Short mmCIF file of C-alpha atoms in Angstrom, two decimals:
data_model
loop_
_atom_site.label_atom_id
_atom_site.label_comp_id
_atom_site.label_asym_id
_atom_site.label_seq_id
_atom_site.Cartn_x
_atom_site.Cartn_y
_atom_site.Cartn_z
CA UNK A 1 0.00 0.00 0.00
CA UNK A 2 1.00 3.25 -0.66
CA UNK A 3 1.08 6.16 1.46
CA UNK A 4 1.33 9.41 0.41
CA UNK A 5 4.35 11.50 0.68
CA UNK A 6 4.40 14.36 3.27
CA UNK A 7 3.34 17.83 1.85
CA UNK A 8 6.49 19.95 1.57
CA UNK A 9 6.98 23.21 2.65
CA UNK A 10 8.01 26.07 -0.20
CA UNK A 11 12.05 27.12 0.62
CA UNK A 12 12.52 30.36 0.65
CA UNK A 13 15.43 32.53 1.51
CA UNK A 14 15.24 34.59 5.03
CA UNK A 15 14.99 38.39 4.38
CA UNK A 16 14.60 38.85 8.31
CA UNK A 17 18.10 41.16 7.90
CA UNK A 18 15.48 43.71 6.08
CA UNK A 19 13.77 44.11 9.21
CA UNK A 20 16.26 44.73 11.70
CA UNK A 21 16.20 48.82 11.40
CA UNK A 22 12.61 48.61 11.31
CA UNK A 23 12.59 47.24 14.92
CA UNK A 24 14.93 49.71 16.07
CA UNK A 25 12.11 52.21 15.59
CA UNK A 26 10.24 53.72 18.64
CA UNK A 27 7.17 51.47 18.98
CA UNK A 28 7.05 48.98 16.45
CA UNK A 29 6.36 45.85 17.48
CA UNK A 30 6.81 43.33 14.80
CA UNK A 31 8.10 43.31 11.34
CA UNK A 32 7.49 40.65 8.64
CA UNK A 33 8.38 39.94 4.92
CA UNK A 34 5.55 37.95 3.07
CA UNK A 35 5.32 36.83 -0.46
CA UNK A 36 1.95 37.42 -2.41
CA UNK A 37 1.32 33.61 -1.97
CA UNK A 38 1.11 33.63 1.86
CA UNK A 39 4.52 32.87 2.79
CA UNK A 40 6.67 34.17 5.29
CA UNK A 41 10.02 35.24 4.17
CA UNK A 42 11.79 36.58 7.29
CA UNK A 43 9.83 37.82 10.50
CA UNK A 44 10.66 39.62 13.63
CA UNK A 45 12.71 37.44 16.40
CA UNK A 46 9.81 37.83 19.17
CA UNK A 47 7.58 36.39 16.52
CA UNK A 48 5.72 32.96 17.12
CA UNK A 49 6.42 30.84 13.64
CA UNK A 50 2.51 30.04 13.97
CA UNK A 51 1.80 33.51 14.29
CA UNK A 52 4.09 34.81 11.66
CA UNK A 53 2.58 32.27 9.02
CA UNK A 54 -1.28 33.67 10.05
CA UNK A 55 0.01 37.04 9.52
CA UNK A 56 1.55 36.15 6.23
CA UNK A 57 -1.75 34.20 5.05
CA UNK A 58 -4.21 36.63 6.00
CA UNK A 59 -1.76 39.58 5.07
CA UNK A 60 -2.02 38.28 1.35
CA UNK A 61 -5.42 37.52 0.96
CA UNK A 62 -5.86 41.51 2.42
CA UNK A 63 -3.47 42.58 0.11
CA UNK A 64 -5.44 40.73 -2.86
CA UNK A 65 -8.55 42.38 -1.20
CA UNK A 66 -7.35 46.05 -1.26
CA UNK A 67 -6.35 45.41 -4.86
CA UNK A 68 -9.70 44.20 -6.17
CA UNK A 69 -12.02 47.04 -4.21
CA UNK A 70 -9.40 49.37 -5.45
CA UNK A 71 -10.14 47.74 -8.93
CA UNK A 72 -13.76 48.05 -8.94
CA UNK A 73 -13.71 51.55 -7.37
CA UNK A 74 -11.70 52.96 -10.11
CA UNK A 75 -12.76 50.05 -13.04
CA UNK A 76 -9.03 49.84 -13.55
CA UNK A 77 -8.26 46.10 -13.24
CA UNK A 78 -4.33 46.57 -13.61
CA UNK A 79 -4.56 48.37 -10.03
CA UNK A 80 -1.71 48.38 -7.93
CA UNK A 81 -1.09 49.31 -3.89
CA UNK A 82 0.99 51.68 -2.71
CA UNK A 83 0.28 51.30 1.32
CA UNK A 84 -2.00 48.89 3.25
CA UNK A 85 -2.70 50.53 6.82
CA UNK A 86 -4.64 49.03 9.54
CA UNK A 87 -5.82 50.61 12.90
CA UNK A 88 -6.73 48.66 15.72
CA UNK A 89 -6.85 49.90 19.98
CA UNK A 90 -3.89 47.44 19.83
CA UNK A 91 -1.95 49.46 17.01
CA UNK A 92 -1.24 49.64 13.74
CA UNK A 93 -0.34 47.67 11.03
CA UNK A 94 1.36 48.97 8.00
CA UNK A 95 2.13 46.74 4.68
CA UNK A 96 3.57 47.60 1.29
CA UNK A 97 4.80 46.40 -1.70
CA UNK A 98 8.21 44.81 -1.58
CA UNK A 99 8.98 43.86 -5.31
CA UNK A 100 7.47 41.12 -7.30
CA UNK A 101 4.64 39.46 -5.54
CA UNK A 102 6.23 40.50 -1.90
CA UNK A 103 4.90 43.02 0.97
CA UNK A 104 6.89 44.31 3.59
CA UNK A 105 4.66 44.40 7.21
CA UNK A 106 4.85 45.92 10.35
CA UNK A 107 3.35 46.17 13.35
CA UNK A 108 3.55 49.28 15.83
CA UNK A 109 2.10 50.59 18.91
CA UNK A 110 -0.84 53.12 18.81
CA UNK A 111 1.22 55.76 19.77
CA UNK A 112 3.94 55.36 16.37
CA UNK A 113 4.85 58.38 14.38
CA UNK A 114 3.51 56.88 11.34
CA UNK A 115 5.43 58.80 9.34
CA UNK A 116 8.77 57.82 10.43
CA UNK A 117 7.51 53.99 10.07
CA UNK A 118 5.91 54.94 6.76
CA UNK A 119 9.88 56.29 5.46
CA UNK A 120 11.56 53.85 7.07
CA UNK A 121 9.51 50.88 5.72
CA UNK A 122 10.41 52.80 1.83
CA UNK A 123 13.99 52.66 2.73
CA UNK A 124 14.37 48.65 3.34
CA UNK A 125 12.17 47.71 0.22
CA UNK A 126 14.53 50.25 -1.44
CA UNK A 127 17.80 47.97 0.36
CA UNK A 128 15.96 44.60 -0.52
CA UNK A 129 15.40 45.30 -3.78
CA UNK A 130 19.46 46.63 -4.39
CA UNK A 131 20.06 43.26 -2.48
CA UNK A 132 18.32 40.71 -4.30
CA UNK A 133 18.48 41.92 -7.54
CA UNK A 134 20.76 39.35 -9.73
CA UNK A 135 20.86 41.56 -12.63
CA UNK A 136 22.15 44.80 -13.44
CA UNK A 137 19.27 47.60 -13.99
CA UNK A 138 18.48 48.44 -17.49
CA UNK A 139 19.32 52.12 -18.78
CA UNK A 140 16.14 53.21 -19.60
CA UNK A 141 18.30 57.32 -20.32
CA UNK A 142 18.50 58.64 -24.12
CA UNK A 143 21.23 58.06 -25.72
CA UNK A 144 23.24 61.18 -26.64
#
């Protein structure tokens, strides 16, 4: 009889390094990186793996979500997200695009400077995307 092998779980390579700044930051909590698919790239230390991997599920399909209202609010089906922002009495959570089919998340306190969190967040997907990037970028300039 046969038995069927045990599902395996997707590899992917930790990006956790992209958070590290972002938990320096006065009141944030927890910090995750989370592909489009519902997986969790890297995460915050003082995050549960159980946890992390809700946050990454949910945090997709509400990323999918904000896309399609944003699509049928502006009958532009090519729509795209800039910022995903959550407020709760426990805090605030903040997501945004990371590069292809990747968010960058984080958790804060109600009492963030949003702002700050908001720059901050701009600066790592700026650093992950110089880091992973296996090719050089195209010049896109006029030649002259």
């Amino acid at each position: 009889m046969n038995t069927p092998a045990p599902a395996r779980r997707r590899s992917i390579e930790d990006k956790s390094w992209v958070l590290a700044p972002l938990l320096e930051l006065p009141h944030v909590i927890h910090a995750a990186v989370i592909s489009g698919d519902g997986f969790i790239e890297g995460c915050s230390p003082g995050l549960q793996r159980d946890a992390a991997e809700g946050v990454a599920a949910m945090m997709s399909a509400l990323q999918g979500a904000g896309r399609a209202v944003t699509a049928a609010f502006t009958e532009q089906q090519d729509a795209r997200l800039r910022q995903t922002v959550i407020e709760s009495e426990e805090g605030w959570v903040f997501a945004i695009p990371a590069g292809e089919n990747t968010c960058l998340a984080v958790f804060a306190a109600p009492e963030v400077n949003m702002g700050v969190v908001a720059h901050h967040m701009q600066v790592q997907v700026s650093t992950l995307g110089a880091k992973v990037m296996n090719s050089p970028a195209r010049d896109l300039g006029n030649s002259a």
